[in-house]
mmCIF file of N, CA and C in Angstrom:
data_model
loop_
_atom_site.group_PDB
_atom_site.id
_atom_site.type_symbol
_atom_site.label_atom_id
_atom_site.label_comp_id
_atom_site.label_asym_id
_atom_site.label_seq_id
_atom_site.Cartn_x
_atom_site.Cartn_y
_atom_site.Cartn_z
ATOM 1 N N MET U 296 47.172 -18.471 21.017
ATOM 2 C CA MET U 296 46.807 -19.189 19.805
ATOM 3 C C MET U 296 46.076 -18.277 18.827
ATOM 4 N N GLY U 297 45.587 -17.131 19.284
ATOM 5 C CA GLY U 297 44.859 -16.220 18.415
ATOM 6 C C GLY U 297 45.732 -15.651 17.308
ATOM 7 N N VAL U 298 46.974 -15.314 17.633
ATOM 8 C CA VAL U 298 47.883 -14.752 16.636
ATOM 9 C C VAL U 298 48.199 -15.798 15.571
ATOM 10 N N THR U 299 48.383 -17.031 15.980
ATOM 11 C CA THR U 299 48.652 -18.107 15.022
ATOM 12 C C THR U 299 47.491 -18.249 14.050
ATOM 13 N N LYS U 300 46.280 -18.225 14.567
ATOM 14 C CA LYS U 300 45.093 -18.319 13.696
ATOM 15 C C LYS U 300 45.038 -17.138 12.729
ATOM 16 N N ASP U 301 45.356 -15.950 13.215
ATOM 17 C CA ASP U 301 45.344 -14.755 12.358
ATOM 18 C C ASP U 301 46.360 -14.882 11.229
ATOM 19 N N ILE U 302 47.557 -15.358 11.560
ATOM 20 C CA ILE U 302 48.614 -15.505 10.562
ATOM 21 C C ILE U 302 48.221 -16.549 9.524
ATOM 22 N N MET U 303 47.709 -17.674 9.981
ATOM 23 C CA MET U 303 47.323 -18.737 9.044
ATOM 24 C C MET U 303 46.150 -18.303 8.169
ATOM 25 N N LYS U 304 45.246 -17.511 8.717
ATOM 26 C CA LYS U 304 44.118 -16.989 7.939
ATOM 27 C C LYS U 304 44.619 -16.040 6.847
ATOM 28 N N MET U 305 45.559 -15.156 7.216
ATOM 29 C CA MET U 305 46.135 -14.241 6.224
ATOM 30 C C MET U 305 46.796 -15.020 5.102
ATOM 31 N N GLN U 306 47.486 -16.079 5.454
ATOM 32 C CA GLN U 306 48.186 -16.874 4.447
ATOM 33 C C GLN U 306 47.197 -17.538 3.499
ATOM 34 N N LYS U 307 46.150 -18.111 4.024
ATOM 35 C CA LYS U 307 45.155 -18.778 3.181
ATOM 36 C C LYS U 307 44.443 -17.788 2.268
ATOM 37 N N GLU U 308 44.233 -16.581 2.743
ATOM 38 C CA GLU U 308 43.583 -15.546 1.934
ATOM 39 C C GLU U 308 44.499 -15.016 0.838
ATOM 40 N N ASN U 309 45.795 -15.288 0.934
ATOM 41 C CA ASN U 309 46.766 -14.799 -0.040
ATOM 42 C C ASN U 309 47.404 -15.968 -0.814
ATOM 43 N N ASN U 310 46.593 -16.926 -1.200
ATOM 44 C CA ASN U 310 47.054 -18.080 -1.986
ATOM 45 C C ASN U 310 48.174 -18.846 -1.309
ATOM 46 N N CYS U 311 48.092 -18.969 -0.001
ATOM 47 C CA CYS U 311 49.041 -19.740 0.821
ATOM 48 C C CYS U 311 50.451 -19.157 0.829
ATOM 49 N N ILE U 312 50.560 -17.892 0.508
ATOM 50 C CA ILE U 312 51.851 -17.200 0.566
ATOM 51 C C ILE U 312 51.719 -16.079 1.597
ATOM 52 N N LEU U 313 52.724 -15.941 2.420
ATOM 53 C CA LEU U 313 52.710 -14.925 3.461
ATOM 54 C C LEU U 313 54.037 -14.199 3.451
ATOM 55 N N THR U 314 53.997 -12.901 3.631
ATOM 56 C CA THR U 314 55.242 -12.137 3.696
ATOM 57 C C THR U 314 55.374 -11.492 5.074
ATOM 58 N N THR U 315 56.583 -11.210 5.440
ATOM 59 C CA THR U 315 56.837 -10.527 6.704
ATOM 60 C C THR U 315 56.135 -9.178 6.714
ATOM 61 N N ALA U 316 56.144 -8.491 5.589
ATOM 62 C CA ALA U 316 55.502 -7.175 5.493
ATOM 63 C C ALA U 316 54.007 -7.266 5.790
ATOM 64 N N MET U 317 53.353 -8.325 5.336
ATOM 65 C CA MET U 317 51.925 -8.507 5.612
ATOM 66 C C MET U 317 51.673 -8.662 7.107
ATOM 67 N N VAL U 318 52.526 -9.439 7.757
ATOM 68 C CA VAL U 318 52.369 -9.696 9.190
ATOM 69 C C VAL U 318 52.597 -8.413 9.985
ATOM 70 N N VAL U 319 53.650 -7.692 9.649
ATOM 71 C CA VAL U 319 53.960 -6.440 10.358
ATOM 72 C C VAL U 319 52.858 -5.407 10.128
ATOM 73 N N ALA U 320 52.325 -5.329 8.912
ATOM 74 C CA ALA U 320 51.245 -4.383 8.606
ATOM 75 C C ALA U 320 49.987 -4.701 9.408
ATOM 76 N N ALA U 321 49.807 -5.966 9.759
ATOM 77 C CA ALA U 321 48.651 -6.374 10.558
ATOM 78 C C ALA U 321 48.881 -6.152 12.048
ATOM 79 N N GLY U 322 50.054 -5.620 12.403
ATOM 80 C CA GLY U 322 50.358 -5.330 13.796
ATOM 81 C C GLY U 322 50.819 -6.541 14.589
ATOM 82 N N ILE U 323 51.321 -7.554 13.887
ATOM 83 C CA ILE U 323 51.797 -8.776 14.529
ATOM 84 C C ILE U 323 53.325 -8.787 14.474
ATOM 85 N N SER U 324 53.941 -9.202 15.555
ATOM 86 C CA SER U 324 55.392 -9.250 15.628
ATOM 87 C C SER U 324 55.958 -10.288 14.672
ATOM 88 N N ARG U 325 57.056 -9.938 14.012
ATOM 89 C CA ARG U 325 57.698 -10.882 13.094
ATOM 90 C C ARG U 325 58.288 -12.087 13.825
ATOM 91 N N GLY U 326 58.466 -11.985 15.119
ATOM 92 C CA GLY U 326 58.926 -13.118 15.919
ATOM 93 C C GLY U 326 57.954 -14.288 15.893
ATOM 94 N N ASN U 327 56.687 -13.978 15.660
ATOM 95 C CA ASN U 327 55.691 -15.050 15.546
ATOM 96 C C ASN U 327 55.955 -15.923 14.324
ATOM 97 N N LEU U 328 56.497 -15.347 13.267
ATOM 98 C CA LEU U 328 56.832 -16.132 12.073
ATOM 99 C C LEU U 328 57.929 -17.140 12.398
ATOM 100 N N LYS U 329 58.939 -16.690 13.117
ATOM 101 C CA LYS U 329 60.030 -17.592 13.513
ATOM 102 C C LYS U 329 59.489 -18.742 14.361
ATOM 103 N N TYR U 330 58.593 -18.420 15.271
ATOM 104 C CA TYR U 330 57.977 -19.443 16.118
ATOM 105 C C TYR U 330 57.222 -20.471 15.264
ATOM 106 N N LEU U 331 56.444 -20.004 14.295
ATOM 107 C CA LEU U 331 55.674 -20.917 13.451
ATOM 108 C C LEU U 331 56.576 -21.775 12.564
ATOM 109 N N VAL U 332 57.702 -21.213 12.126
ATOM 110 C CA VAL U 332 58.670 -22.001 11.346
ATOM 111 C C VAL U 332 59.281 -23.082 12.240
ATOM 112 N N GLU U 333 59.656 -22.716 13.464
ATOM 113 C CA GLU U 333 60.236 -23.685 14.398
ATOM 114 C C GLU U 333 59.256 -24.803 14.744
ATOM 115 N N LYS U 334 57.966 -24.487 14.803
ATOM 116 C CA LYS U 334 56.935 -25.486 15.107
ATOM 117 C C LYS U 334 56.548 -26.316 13.882
ATOM 118 N N GLY U 335 57.056 -25.926 12.701
ATOM 119 C CA GLY U 335 56.752 -26.672 11.488
ATOM 120 C C GLY U 335 55.441 -26.297 10.824
ATOM 121 N N LEU U 336 54.838 -25.188 11.244
ATOM 122 C CA LEU U 336 53.573 -24.758 10.651
ATOM 123 C C LEU U 336 53.779 -23.905 9.402
ATOM 124 N N LEU U 337 54.950 -23.291 9.287
ATOM 125 C CA LEU U 337 55.310 -22.505 8.118
ATOM 126 C C LEU U 337 56.698 -22.916 7.657
ATOM 127 N N GLU U 338 56.982 -22.627 6.402
ATOM 128 C CA GLU U 338 58.302 -22.886 5.836
ATOM 129 C C GLU U 338 58.776 -21.596 5.170
ATOM 130 N N LYS U 339 60.016 -21.242 5.408
ATOM 131 C CA LYS U 339 60.560 -20.036 4.791
ATOM 132 C C LYS U 339 61.006 -20.376 3.375
ATOM 133 N N SER U 340 60.377 -19.735 2.405
ATOM 134 C CA SER U 340 60.670 -20.001 1.004
ATOM 135 C C SER U 340 61.792 -19.102 0.487
ATOM 136 N N ALA U 341 61.788 -17.867 0.938
ATOM 137 C CA ALA U 341 62.792 -16.876 0.542
ATOM 138 C C ALA U 341 62.820 -15.812 1.630
ATOM 139 N N HIS U 342 63.692 -14.848 1.487
ATOM 140 C CA HIS U 342 63.781 -13.766 2.469
ATOM 141 C C HIS U 342 62.430 -13.046 2.547
ATOM 142 N N GLY U 343 61.770 -13.149 3.693
ATOM 143 C CA GLY U 343 60.497 -12.471 3.901
ATOM 144 C C GLY U 343 59.301 -13.157 3.279
ATOM 145 N N VAL U 344 59.453 -14.377 2.769
ATOM 146 C CA VAL U 344 58.351 -15.104 2.126
ATOM 147 C C VAL U 344 58.172 -16.442 2.828
ATOM 148 N N TYR U 345 56.933 -16.730 3.240
ATOM 149 C CA TYR U 345 56.626 -17.960 3.963
ATOM 150 C C TYR U 345 55.497 -18.699 3.258
ATOM 151 N N ILE U 346 55.586 -20.021 3.278
ATOM 152 C CA ILE U 346 54.586 -20.879 2.660
ATOM 153 C C ILE U 346 54.251 -22.015 3.622
ATOM 154 N N LEU U 347 53.186 -22.767 3.294
ATOM 155 C CA LEU U 347 52.858 -23.950 4.083
ATOM 156 C C LEU U 347 53.859 -25.045 3.757
ATOM 157 N N PRO U 348 54.299 -25.806 4.737
ATOM 158 C CA PRO U 348 55.267 -26.876 4.473
ATOM 159 C C PRO U 348 54.730 -27.878 3.450
ATOM 160 N N GLY U 349 55.498 -28.100 2.411
ATOM 161 C CA GLY U 349 55.134 -29.082 1.402
ATOM 162 C C GLY U 349 54.039 -28.653 0.451
ATOM 163 N N PHE U 350 53.381 -27.523 0.724
ATOM 164 C CA PHE U 350 52.272 -27.098 -0.134
ATOM 165 C C PHE U 350 52.767 -26.729 -1.523
ATOM 166 N N TRP U 351 53.826 -25.952 -1.573
ATOM 167 C CA TRP U 351 54.418 -25.555 -2.848
ATOM 168 C C TRP U 351 55.752 -26.270 -2.994
ATOM 169 N N ASP U 352 55.720 -27.557 -2.945
ATOM 170 C CA ASP U 352 56.947 -28.332 -3.071
ATOM 171 C C ASP U 352 57.346 -28.356 -4.540
ATOM 172 N N ASN U 353 57.730 -27.183 -5.013
ATOM 173 C CA ASN U 353 57.958 -26.979 -6.423
ATOM 174 C C ASN U 353 59.163 -26.052 -6.573
ATOM 175 N N GLU U 354 60.193 -26.524 -7.198
ATOM 176 C CA GLU U 354 61.409 -25.713 -7.311
ATOM 177 C C GLU U 354 61.194 -24.464 -8.165
ATOM 178 N N ILE U 355 60.331 -24.531 -9.161
ATOM 179 C CA ILE U 355 60.065 -23.348 -9.992
ATOM 180 C C ILE U 355 59.444 -22.245 -9.144
ATOM 181 N N PHE U 356 58.456 -22.596 -8.310
ATOM 182 C CA PHE U 356 57.832 -21.593 -7.444
ATOM 183 C C PHE U 356 58.868 -20.982 -6.512
ATOM 184 N N ASN U 357 59.684 -21.818 -5.904
ATOM 185 C CA ASN U 357 60.693 -21.308 -4.980
ATOM 186 C C ASN U 357 61.681 -20.385 -5.682
ATOM 187 N N LEU U 358 62.084 -20.722 -6.898
ATOM 188 C CA LEU U 358 62.970 -19.843 -7.658
ATOM 189 C C LEU U 358 62.290 -18.517 -7.982
ATOM 190 N N GLN U 359 61.015 -18.583 -8.362
ATOM 191 C CA GLN U 359 60.294 -17.351 -8.682
ATOM 192 C C GLN U 359 60.203 -16.439 -7.480
ATOM 193 N N SER U 360 59.909 -17.002 -6.305
ATOM 194 C CA SER U 360 59.785 -16.163 -5.115
ATOM 195 C C SER U 360 61.125 -15.556 -4.737
ATOM 196 N N ARG U 361 62.211 -16.274 -5.005
ATOM 197 C CA ARG U 361 63.537 -15.741 -4.678
ATOM 198 C C ARG U 361 64.013 -14.720 -5.694
ATOM 199 N N LEU U 362 63.618 -14.893 -6.938
ATOM 200 C CA LEU U 362 64.137 -14.039 -8.005
ATOM 201 C C LEU U 362 63.200 -12.908 -8.411
ATOM 202 N N LYS U 363 62.084 -12.767 -7.718
ATOM 203 C CA LYS U 363 61.103 -11.743 -8.083
ATOM 204 C C LYS U 363 61.726 -10.348 -8.112
ATOM 205 N N LYS U 364 62.530 -10.014 -7.100
ATOM 206 C CA LYS U 364 63.150 -8.693 -7.045
ATOM 207 C C LYS U 364 64.157 -8.527 -8.175
ATOM 208 N N VAL U 365 64.925 -9.551 -8.459
ATOM 209 C CA VAL U 365 65.916 -9.482 -9.531
ATOM 210 C C VAL U 365 65.226 -9.272 -10.867
ATOM 211 N N TYR U 366 64.132 -9.997 -11.111
ATOM 212 C CA TYR U 366 63.387 -9.861 -12.354
ATOM 213 C C TYR U 366 62.844 -8.449 -12.505
ATOM 214 N N PHE U 367 62.292 -7.901 -11.423
ATOM 215 C CA PHE U 367 61.736 -6.559 -11.461
ATOM 216 C C PHE U 367 62.821 -5.532 -11.800
ATOM 217 N N LEU U 368 63.978 -5.655 -11.169
ATOM 218 C CA LEU U 368 65.071 -4.721 -11.441
ATOM 219 C C LEU U 368 65.571 -4.850 -12.878
ATOM 220 N N MET U 369 65.675 -6.088 -13.383
ATOM 221 C CA MET U 369 66.136 -6.285 -14.756
ATOM 222 C C MET U 369 65.116 -5.714 -15.741
ATOM 223 N N LYS U 370 63.844 -5.861 -15.419
ATOM 224 C CA LYS U 370 62.794 -5.327 -16.275
ATOM 225 C C LYS U 370 62.904 -3.798 -16.346
ATOM 226 N N LEU U 371 63.172 -3.168 -15.206
ATOM 227 C CA LEU U 371 63.328 -1.721 -15.199
ATOM 228 C C LEU U 371 64.543 -1.278 -16.007
ATOM 229 N N LEU U 372 65.646 -1.997 -15.847
ATOM 230 C CA LEU U 372 66.877 -1.635 -16.546
ATOM 231 C C LEU U 372 66.780 -1.841 -18.055
ATOM 232 N N CYS U 373 66.030 -2.840 -18.451
ATOM 233 C CA CYS U 373 65.944 -3.171 -19.891
ATOM 234 C C CYS U 373 64.843 -2.408 -20.606
ATOM 235 N N SER U 374 64.056 -1.638 -19.885
ATOM 236 C CA SER U 374 62.944 -0.890 -20.517
ATOM 237 C C SER U 374 63.417 0.363 -21.187
#
C-alpha cells in the first residue's frame, strides 16, 4: 500500500495530474499505474497521463492533455 500512497501523493502535488514519466522517475514501476486504473483509483486521460476518476470530467481538459504534443509541434513549425 506504500507505493499507492506515494503515487497518489505525487498526483495531488501536481494538480491531480500524473504522468508515467513522473512515476518512473520516482523509481516506481509503471505496472502500478495499470493496477490503480484497474482498481478505479486512477483514470487514463491520454497516453502517459493519469487523473483522478471524475475529477476532471471536462472534455476541454481531456482534449488539451491529448493535444499538448501536437500544439507544441505546430508552435515550433509556425515560429
